[in-house]
PDB file of C-alpha atoms in Angstrom:
ATOM      1  CA  UNK A  84     -29.522 -39.879 -33.836  1.00 34.00           C
ATOM      2  CA  UNK A  85     -29.069 -43.633 -33.945  1.00 38.00           C
ATOM      3  CA  UNK A  86     -25.993 -45.673 -34.635  1.00 43.00           C
ATOM      4  CA  UNK A  87     -25.548 -49.323 -35.444  1.00 39.00           C
ATOM      5  CA  UNK A  88     -23.252 -51.172 -33.049  1.00 50.00           C
ATOM      6  CA  UNK A  89     -22.189 -54.584 -34.337  1.00 52.00           C
ATOM      7  CA  UNK A  90     -20.282 -57.366 -32.584  1.00 51.00           C
ATOM      8  CA  UNK A  91     -17.502 -58.934 -34.640  1.00 48.00           C
ATOM      9  CA  UNK A  92     -17.736 -62.138 -32.605  1.00 45.00           C
ATOM     10  CA  UNK A  93     -21.255 -62.956 -33.750  1.00 44.00           C
ATOM     11  CA  UNK A  94     -22.722 -62.502 -30.251  1.00 45.00           C
ATOM     12  CA  UNK A  95     -25.244 -60.019 -31.654  1.00 44.00           C
ATOM     13  CA  UNK A  96     -25.722 -59.308 -35.323  1.00 37.00           C
ATOM     14  CA  UNK A  97     -26.691 -55.671 -34.769  1.00 39.00           C
ATOM     15  CA  UNK A  98     -27.590 -53.524 -31.801  1.00 43.00           C
ATOM     16  CA  UNK A  99     -29.295 -50.134 -32.020  1.00 36.00           C
ATOM     17  CA  UNK A 100     -27.683 -47.592 -29.699  1.00 40.00           C
ATOM     18  CA  UNK A 101     -29.584 -44.364 -29.069  1.00 35.00           C
ATOM     19  CA  UNK A 102     -27.245 -41.569 -28.053  1.00 35.00           C
ATOM     20  CA  UNK A 103     -29.714 -38.727 -27.588  1.00 32.00           C
ATOM     21  CA  UNK A 104     -31.124 -39.968 -24.281  1.00 33.00           C
ATOM     22  CA  UNK A 105     -30.446 -38.588 -20.821  1.00 31.00           C
ATOM     23  CA  UNK A 106     -26.791 -38.257 -19.880  1.00 33.00           C
ATOM     24  CA  UNK A 107     -26.019 -38.519 -16.148  1.00 41.00           C
ATOM     25  CA  UNK A 108     -22.679 -36.736 -16.472  1.00 38.00           C
ATOM     26  CA  UNK A 109     -21.091 -35.559 -19.709  1.00 37.00           C
ATOM     27  CA  UNK A 110     -22.226 -36.683 -23.123  1.00 36.00           C
ATOM     28  CA  UNK A 111     -19.243 -37.318 -25.392  1.00 38.00           C
ATOM     29  CA  UNK A 112     -18.878 -37.989 -29.079  1.00 38.00           C
ATOM     30  CA  UNK A 113     -18.591 -41.759 -29.338  1.00 36.00           C
ATOM     31  CA  UNK A 114     -17.248 -41.502 -32.880  1.00 35.00           C
ATOM     32  CA  UNK A 115     -13.945 -40.106 -31.632  1.00 44.00           C
ATOM     33  CA  UNK A 116     -11.382 -41.966 -29.564  1.00 45.00           C
ATOM     34  CA  UNK A 117     -10.347 -40.063 -26.476  1.00 51.00           C
ATOM     35  CA  UNK A 118      -6.726 -38.971 -26.214  1.00 62.00           C
ATOM     36  CA  UNK A 119      -4.533 -38.538 -23.152  1.00 64.00           C
ATOM     37  CA  UNK A 120      -3.443 -35.058 -22.147  1.00 73.00           C
ATOM     38  CA  UNK A 121      -2.082 -33.373 -19.037  1.00 77.00           C
ATOM     39  CA  UNK A 122      -5.411 -33.715 -17.230  1.00 90.00           C
ATOM     40  CA  UNK A 123      -6.477 -37.163 -18.455  1.00 94.00           C
ATOM     41  CA  UNK A 124      -5.136 -40.715 -18.569  1.00 97.00           C
ATOM     42  CA  UNK A 125      -6.920 -42.770 -21.214  1.00 97.00           C
ATOM     43  CA  UNK A 126      -7.043 -46.213 -19.656  1.00 98.00           C
ATOM     44  CA  UNK A 127      -8.921 -48.042 -22.397  1.00 98.00           C
ATOM     45  CA  UNK A 128     -10.485 -46.875 -25.653  1.00 96.00           C
ATOM     46  CA  UNK A 129     -10.481 -50.397 -27.169  1.00 97.00           C
ATOM     47  CA  UNK A 130      -9.168 -49.261 -30.533  1.00 95.00           C
ATOM     48  CA  UNK A 131      -6.601 -52.069 -30.609  1.00 92.00           C
ATOM     49  CA  UNK A 132      -6.988 -55.845 -30.748  1.00 95.00           C
ATOM     50  CA  UNK A 133      -4.622 -58.655 -29.837  1.00 94.00           C
ATOM     51  CA  UNK A 134      -5.515 -62.114 -31.146  1.00 92.00           C
ATOM     52  CA  UNK A 135      -8.983 -60.751 -31.848  1.00 94.00           C
ATOM     53  CA  UNK A 136      -9.665 -59.582 -28.302  1.00 96.00           C
ATOM     54  CA  UNK A 137     -10.021 -55.966 -27.137  1.00 97.00           C
ATOM     55  CA  UNK A 138      -7.111 -54.580 -25.115  1.00 97.00           C
ATOM     56  CA  UNK A 139      -6.555 -51.452 -23.073  1.00 98.00           C
ATOM     57  CA  UNK A 140      -4.981 -48.289 -24.467  1.00 97.00           C
ATOM     58  CA  UNK A 141      -1.476 -49.607 -23.730  1.00 97.00           C
ATOM     59  CA  UNK A 142      -2.149 -53.236 -24.615  1.00 97.00           C
ATOM     60  CA  UNK A 143      -3.350 -54.653 -21.299  1.00 97.00           C
ATOM     61  CA  UNK A 144      -5.483 -57.801 -21.269  1.00 96.00           C
ATOM     62  CA  UNK A 145      -9.266 -57.748 -20.984  1.00 98.00           C
ATOM     63  CA  UNK A 146     -11.199 -60.677 -19.563  1.00 97.00           C
ATOM     64  CA  UNK A 147     -14.663 -61.664 -18.360  1.00 98.00           C
ATOM     65  CA  UNK A 148     -15.214 -62.875 -14.778  1.00 97.00           C
ATOM     66  CA  UNK A 149     -18.266 -64.396 -13.146  1.00 97.00           C
ATOM     67  CA  UNK A 150     -19.069 -65.259  -9.533  1.00 97.00           C
ATOM     68  CA  UNK A 151     -22.026 -66.511  -7.503  1.00 97.00           C
ATOM     69  CA  UNK A 152     -23.082 -67.720  -4.082  1.00 97.00           C
ATOM     70  CA  UNK A 153     -24.363 -70.874  -5.832  1.00 96.00           C
ATOM     71  CA  UNK A 154     -21.893 -71.745  -8.576  1.00 96.00           C
ATOM     72  CA  UNK A 155     -24.159 -74.599  -9.691  1.00 96.00           C
ATOM     73  CA  UNK A 156     -26.288 -71.779 -11.083  1.00 96.00           C
ATOM     74  CA  UNK A 157     -23.480 -69.391 -11.951  1.00 97.00           C
ATOM     75  CA  UNK A 158     -24.206 -66.519 -14.330  1.00 98.00           C
ATOM     76  CA  UNK A 159     -23.829 -67.133 -18.022  1.00 97.00           C
ATOM     77  CA  UNK A 160     -21.659 -64.732 -19.963  1.00 97.00           C
ATOM     78  CA  UNK A 161     -20.901 -64.506 -23.644  1.00 97.00           C
ATOM     79  CA  UNK A 162     -18.272 -62.414 -25.367  1.00 97.00           C
ATOM     80  CA  UNK A 163     -15.596 -63.258 -27.905  1.00 96.00           C
ATOM     81  CA  UNK A 164     -16.158 -66.802 -29.080  1.00 94.00           C
ATOM     82  CA  UNK A 165     -13.575 -69.457 -28.144  1.00 93.00           C
ATOM     83  CA  UNK A 166     -11.431 -66.996 -26.172  1.00 95.00           C
ATOM     84  CA  UNK A 167      -9.246 -68.329 -23.346  1.00 93.00           C
ATOM     85  CA  UNK A 168      -9.426 -66.694 -20.867  1.00 94.00           C
ATOM     86  CA  UNK A 169     -12.953 -65.475 -21.613  1.00 97.00           C
ATOM     87  CA  UNK A 170     -12.886 -62.075 -23.297  1.00 97.00           C
ATOM     88  CA  UNK A 171     -15.379 -59.352 -24.117  1.00 98.00           C
ATOM     89  CA  UNK A 172     -16.213 -59.094 -27.772  1.00 97.00           C
ATOM     90  CA  UNK A 173     -14.933 -56.225 -29.895  1.00 96.00           C
ATOM     91  CA  UNK A 174     -17.828 -54.048 -30.982  1.00 94.00           C
ATOM     92  CA  UNK A 175     -17.850 -51.271 -33.564  1.00 85.00           C
ATOM     93  CA  UNK A 176     -20.027 -48.233 -32.998  1.00 75.00           C
ATOM     94  CA  UNK A 177     -18.845 -46.270 -36.015  1.00 78.00           C
ATOM     95  CA  UNK A 178     -16.157 -46.697 -38.648  1.00 76.00           C
ATOM     96  CA  UNK A 179     -13.758 -44.828 -36.347  1.00 81.00           C
ATOM     97  CA  UNK A 180     -14.690 -46.058 -32.880  1.00 86.00           C
ATOM     98  CA  UNK A 181     -14.562 -49.485 -31.216  1.00 93.00           C
ATOM     99  CA  UNK A 182     -15.777 -50.723 -27.843  1.00 97.00           C
ATOM    100  CA  UNK A 183     -15.821 -53.904 -25.724  1.00 98.00           C
ATOM    101  CA  UNK A 184     -19.039 -55.797 -25.045  1.00 98.00           C
ATOM    102  CA  UNK A 185     -20.614 -58.847 -23.470  1.00 98.00           C
ATOM    103  CA  UNK A 186     -23.991 -60.496 -22.944  1.00 98.00           C
ATOM    104  CA  UNK A 187     -24.979 -61.963 -19.588  1.00 98.00           C
ATOM    105  CA  UNK A 188     -27.667 -63.904 -17.753  1.00 98.00           C
ATOM    106  CA  UNK A 189     -28.009 -63.831 -13.958  1.00 98.00           C
ATOM    107  CA  UNK A 190     -29.561 -67.077 -12.706  1.00 97.00           C
ATOM    108  CA  UNK A 191     -31.407 -68.372  -9.643  1.00 96.00           C
ATOM    109  CA  UNK A 192     -31.328 -69.424  -6.903  1.00 97.00           C
ATOM    110  CA  UNK A 193     -28.507 -67.136  -5.748  1.00 97.00           C
ATOM    111  CA  UNK A 194     -28.163 -64.825  -2.773  1.00 97.00           C
ATOM    112  CA  UNK A 195     -25.568 -62.876  -4.777  1.00 97.00           C
ATOM    113  CA  UNK A 196     -23.923 -63.165  -8.173  1.00 98.00           C
ATOM    114  CA  UNK A 197     -22.336 -61.072 -10.867  1.00 97.00           C
ATOM    115  CA  UNK A 198     -20.418 -60.703 -14.108  1.00 98.00           C
ATOM    116  CA  UNK A 199     -17.737 -58.162 -14.850  1.00 98.00           C
ATOM    117  CA  UNK A 200     -15.280 -57.142 -17.514  1.00 98.00           C
ATOM    118  CA  UNK A 201     -11.778 -56.665 -16.114  1.00 98.00           C
ATOM    119  CA  UNK A 202      -9.412 -54.320 -17.932  1.00 98.00           C
ATOM    120  CA  UNK A 203      -5.703 -54.376 -17.124  1.00 98.00           C
ATOM    121  CA  UNK A 204      -3.938 -51.090 -17.737  1.00 97.00           C
ATOM    122  CA  UNK A 205      -0.725 -52.590 -19.108  1.00 97.00           C
ATOM    123  CA  UNK A 206       0.580 -55.970 -20.311  1.00 97.00           C
ATOM    124  CA  UNK A 207       2.389 -58.162 -17.798  1.00 96.00           C
ATOM    125  CA  UNK A 208       6.151 -57.719 -17.556  1.00 96.00           C
ATOM    126  CA  UNK A 209       8.308 -60.716 -16.685  1.00 95.00           C
ATOM    127  CA  UNK A 210       5.139 -62.565 -15.679  1.00 93.00           C
ATOM    128  CA  UNK A 211       4.025 -59.867 -13.229  1.00 95.00           C
ATOM    129  CA  UNK A 212       1.202 -57.346 -13.342  1.00 96.00           C
ATOM    130  CA  UNK A 213       2.294 -53.757 -14.004  1.00 97.00           C
ATOM    131  CA  UNK A 214       0.780 -51.090 -11.754  1.00 97.00           C
ATOM    132  CA  UNK A 215      -0.295 -47.530 -12.599  1.00 97.00           C
ATOM    133  CA  UNK A 216      -0.191 -44.609 -10.190  1.00 97.00           C
ATOM    134  CA  UNK A 217      -3.541 -42.833 -10.679  1.00 98.00           C
ATOM    135  CA  UNK A 218      -3.529 -41.188  -7.252  1.00 97.00           C
ATOM    136  CA  UNK A 219      -3.246 -37.738  -8.867  1.00 96.00           C
ATOM    137  CA  UNK A 220      -6.656 -38.035 -10.538  1.00 98.00           C
ATOM    138  CA  UNK A 221     -10.052 -37.199  -9.050  1.00 98.00           C
ATOM    139  CA  UNK A 222     -12.500 -38.933 -11.379  1.00 98.00           C
ATOM    140  CA  UNK A 223     -13.000 -42.054 -13.458  1.00 98.00           C
ATOM    141  CA  UNK A 224     -15.161 -41.731 -16.572  1.00 98.00           C
ATOM    142  CA  UNK A 225     -16.452 -44.203 -19.120  1.00 98.00           C
ATOM    143  CA  UNK A 226     -19.053 -44.503 -21.823  1.00 96.00           C
ATOM    144  CA  UNK A 227     -21.582 -47.326 -21.383  1.00 97.00           C
ATOM    145  CA  UNK A 228     -24.513 -48.772 -23.252  1.00 96.00           C
ATOM    146  CA  UNK A 229     -26.437 -51.095 -20.919  1.00 95.00           C
ATOM    147  CA  UNK A 230     -29.555 -53.040 -21.775  1.00 95.00           C
ATOM    148  CA  UNK A 231     -30.873 -55.034 -18.827  1.00 95.00           C
ATOM    149  CA  UNK A 232     -29.262 -53.726 -15.628  1.00 96.00           C
ATOM    150  CA  UNK A 233     -30.542 -50.761 -13.672  1.00 95.00           C
ATOM    151  CA  UNK A 234     -27.303 -50.423 -11.724  1.00 97.00           C
ATOM    152  CA  UNK A 235     -23.683 -51.350 -12.366  1.00 98.00           C
ATOM    153  CA  UNK A 236     -20.504 -51.512 -10.312  1.00 98.00           C
ATOM    154  CA  UNK A 237     -16.925 -50.366 -10.902  1.00 98.00           C
ATOM    155  CA  UNK A 238     -14.049 -51.815  -8.861  1.00 98.00           C
ATOM    156  CA  UNK A 239     -10.490 -50.558  -8.525  1.00 98.00           C
ATOM    157  CA  UNK A 240      -8.075 -53.504  -8.279  1.00 98.00           C
ATOM    158  CA  UNK A 241      -4.473 -53.979  -7.209  1.00 97.00           C
ATOM    159  CA  UNK A 242      -2.791 -57.384  -7.316  1.00 95.00           C
ATOM    160  CA  UNK A 243       0.807 -58.404  -6.808  1.00 93.00           C
ATOM    161  CA  UNK A 244       1.882 -55.050  -5.367  1.00 94.00           C
ATOM    162  CA  UNK A 245       1.328 -55.622  -1.686  1.00 89.00           C
ATOM    163  CA  UNK A 246      -2.275 -56.825  -1.788  1.00 84.00           C
ATOM    164  CA  UNK A 247      -4.152 -59.523  -3.686  1.00 88.00           C
ATOM    165  CA  UNK A 248      -7.671 -59.808  -2.302  1.00 92.00           C
ATOM    166  CA  UNK A 249     -10.085 -62.405  -3.597  1.00 91.00           C
ATOM    167  CA  UNK A 250     -12.852 -59.802  -3.311  1.00 93.00           C
ATOM    168  CA  UNK A 251     -13.721 -56.649  -1.417  1.00 95.00           C
ATOM    169  CA  UNK A 252     -11.758 -54.032  -3.354  1.00 97.00           C
ATOM    170  CA  UNK A 253     -12.923 -50.392  -3.372  1.00 98.00           C
ATOM    171  CA  UNK A 254     -16.011 -50.083  -5.552  1.00 98.00           C
ATOM    172  CA  UNK A 255     -18.804 -47.717  -6.518  1.00 98.00           C
ATOM    173  CA  UNK A 256     -22.344 -48.546  -7.618  1.00 98.00           C
ATOM    174  CA  UNK A 257     -24.174 -46.241 -10.019  1.00 98.00           C
ATOM    175  CA  UNK A 258     -27.506 -46.258 -11.806  1.00 97.00           C
ATOM    176  CA  UNK A 259     -27.488 -46.573 -15.579  1.00 96.00           C
ATOM    177  CA  UNK A 260     -29.833 -44.820 -17.966  1.00 92.00           C
ATOM    178  CA  UNK A 261     -31.168 -45.948 -21.301  1.00 83.00           C
ATOM    179  CA  UNK A 262     -29.050 -45.295 -24.336  1.00 84.00           C
ATOM    180  CA  UNK A 263     -25.328 -44.722 -24.596  1.00 91.00           C
ATOM    181  CA  UNK A 264     -24.110 -42.346 -21.874  1.00 95.00           C
ATOM    182  CA  UNK A 265     -20.926 -41.119 -20.263  1.00 97.00           C
ATOM    183  CA  UNK A 266     -20.659 -41.677 -16.502  1.00 98.00           C
ATOM    184  CA  UNK A 267     -18.295 -39.751 -14.214  1.00 98.00           C
ATOM    185  CA  UNK A 268     -17.567 -40.905 -10.671  1.00 98.00           C
ATOM    186  CA  UNK A 269     -15.419 -39.360  -7.954  1.00 98.00           C
ATOM    187  CA  UNK A 270     -12.575 -41.654  -6.957  1.00 98.00           C
ATOM    188  CA  UNK A 271     -12.879 -40.642  -3.317  1.00 96.00           C
ATOM    189  CA  UNK A 272     -16.452 -41.989  -3.334  1.00 97.00           C
ATOM    190  CA  UNK A 273     -15.209 -45.568  -3.749  1.00 98.00           C
ATOM    191  CA  UNK A 274     -15.448 -47.732  -0.641  1.00 97.00           C
ATOM    192  CA  UNK A 275     -15.040 -51.304   0.561  1.00 97.00           C
ATOM    193  CA  UNK A 276     -17.656 -53.591   2.082  1.00 95.00           C
ATOM    194  CA  UNK A 277     -17.488 -53.834   5.871  1.00 94.00           C
ATOM    195  CA  UNK A 278     -16.270 -57.434   5.789  1.00 94.00           C
ATOM    196  CA  UNK A 279     -13.269 -56.757   3.501  1.00 95.00           C
ATOM    197  CA  UNK A 280      -9.675 -56.413   4.735  1.00 94.00           C
ATOM    198  CA  UNK A 281      -9.273 -52.621   4.934  1.00 95.00           C
ATOM    199  CA  UNK A 282      -7.135 -50.864   2.336  1.00 96.00           C
ATOM    200  CA  UNK A 283      -6.053 -47.262   2.114  1.00 97.00           C
ATOM    201  CA  UNK A 284      -7.684 -46.111  -1.115  1.00 97.00           C
ATOM    202  CA  UNK A 285      -4.905 -43.768  -2.208  1.00 97.00           C
ATOM    203  CA  UNK A 286      -1.772 -45.462  -0.867  1.00 97.00           C
ATOM    204  CA  UNK A 287      -2.732 -49.106  -1.359  1.00 97.00           C
ATOM    205  CA  UNK A 288      -4.919 -48.984  -4.473  1.00 97.00           C
ATOM    206  CA  UNK A 289      -4.720 -45.793  -6.530  1.00 98.00           C
ATOM    207  CA  UNK A 290      -0.927 -45.693  -6.378  1.00 97.00           C
ATOM    208  CA  UNK A 291      -0.736 -49.368  -7.411  1.00 97.00           C
ATOM    209  CA  UNK A 292      -3.706 -49.903  -9.727  1.00 98.00           C
ATOM    210  CA  UNK A 293      -3.440 -53.002 -11.910  1.00 98.00           C
ATOM    211  CA  UNK A 294      -6.994 -53.262 -13.303  1.00 98.00           C
ATOM    212  CA  UNK A 295     -10.512 -51.881 -13.352  1.00 98.00           C
ATOM    213  CA  UNK A 296     -13.675 -53.972 -13.445  1.00 98.00           C
ATOM    214  CA  UNK A 297     -17.030 -52.865 -14.863  1.00 98.00           C
ATOM    215  CA  UNK A 298     -19.934 -55.177 -14.273  1.00 98.00           C
ATOM    216  CA  UNK A 299     -23.434 -56.185 -13.273  1.00 98.00           C
ATOM    217  CA  UNK A 300     -24.502 -57.844 -10.039  1.00 97.00           C
ATOM    218  CA  UNK A 301     -27.493 -58.949  -8.013  1.00 97.00           C
ATOM    219  CA  UNK A 302     -28.481 -59.613  -4.408  1.00 95.00           C
ATOM    220  CA  UNK A 303     -31.297 -62.072  -3.723  1.00 96.00           C
ATOM    221  CA  UNK A 304     -31.135 -62.571  -7.443  1.00 97.00           C
ATOM    222  CA  UNK A 305     -33.905 -62.800  -9.960  1.00 96.00           C
ATOM    223  CA  UNK A 306     -33.418 -63.901 -13.555  1.00 96.00           C
ATOM    224  CA  UNK A 307     -31.936 -61.071 -15.597  1.00 97.00           C
ATOM    225  CA  UNK A 308     -30.574 -60.940 -19.142  1.00 96.00           C
ATOM    226  CA  UNK A 309     -28.738 -58.107 -20.739  1.00 96.00           C
ATOM    227  CA  UNK A 310     -25.997 -56.555 -22.839  1.00 97.00           C
ATOM    228  CA  UNK A 311     -23.202 -54.226 -21.738  1.00 97.00           C
ATOM    229  CA  UNK A 312     -20.975 -52.191 -24.062  1.00 97.00           C
ATOM    230  CA  UNK A 313     -18.088 -50.193 -22.560  1.00 98.00           C
ATOM    231  CA  UNK A 314     -15.846 -47.581 -24.170  1.00 97.00           C
ATOM    232  CA  UNK A 315     -13.430 -44.765 -23.324  1.00 97.00           C
ATOM    233  CA  UNK A 316     -12.416 -45.554 -19.733  1.00 98.00           C
ATOM    234  CA  UNK A 317     -10.310 -42.655 -18.463  1.00 98.00           C
ATOM    235  CA  UNK A 318      -9.005 -41.030 -15.292  1.00 98.00           C
ATOM    236  CA  UNK A 319      -9.421 -37.259 -15.079  1.00 98.00           C
ATOM    237  CA  UNK A 320      -8.187 -34.463 -12.813  1.00 95.00           C
TER     238      UNK A 320
END
């Protein structure tokens, strides 16, 4: 079965998503928005928009970030046109289901570089980031279509609640398969790079989570172009 996934921002006129390929974890029905229950916290299903930009399930901001060892050749990223701060583009997979998407280009020379989509769980309150306690969950799941990267990275972020690192938050790298697939990662598998200020995953991050990033990256980079579409980010027990 094939579905047409179109970007409302004009980034891509139409993108064919094949959903009958291999599924590394659980294959879900992308035509239905996931709902929270006693065993699941739906973090972002991207069904709502604010000022044209996708937001999390409870209205938290989404934005696009880029970084590089050589910022003179920083990655290029394209999402919602004329958005400030940069935002992923809303994408529609079916009449009932929406997602968030971006295009990217990793450039050379760079020892390391990357692009990610950051999703905040809740809107700011009184100018401060609102934290979620997800320490009672064991997994994070999300549905991804990725054309270009072979691997992607998820980071778990806390800012303004005791820690605000520039980089080095707990992360997990996973291989992506062709087509639109659901990926399921154990939260206790997330770790920090050796050079990062050490954090206690549960006490410092999972109890005070302010955002999740999903992105592409490279080391000793080569030129790479691609498209990433993300939907149905959730924490599960």
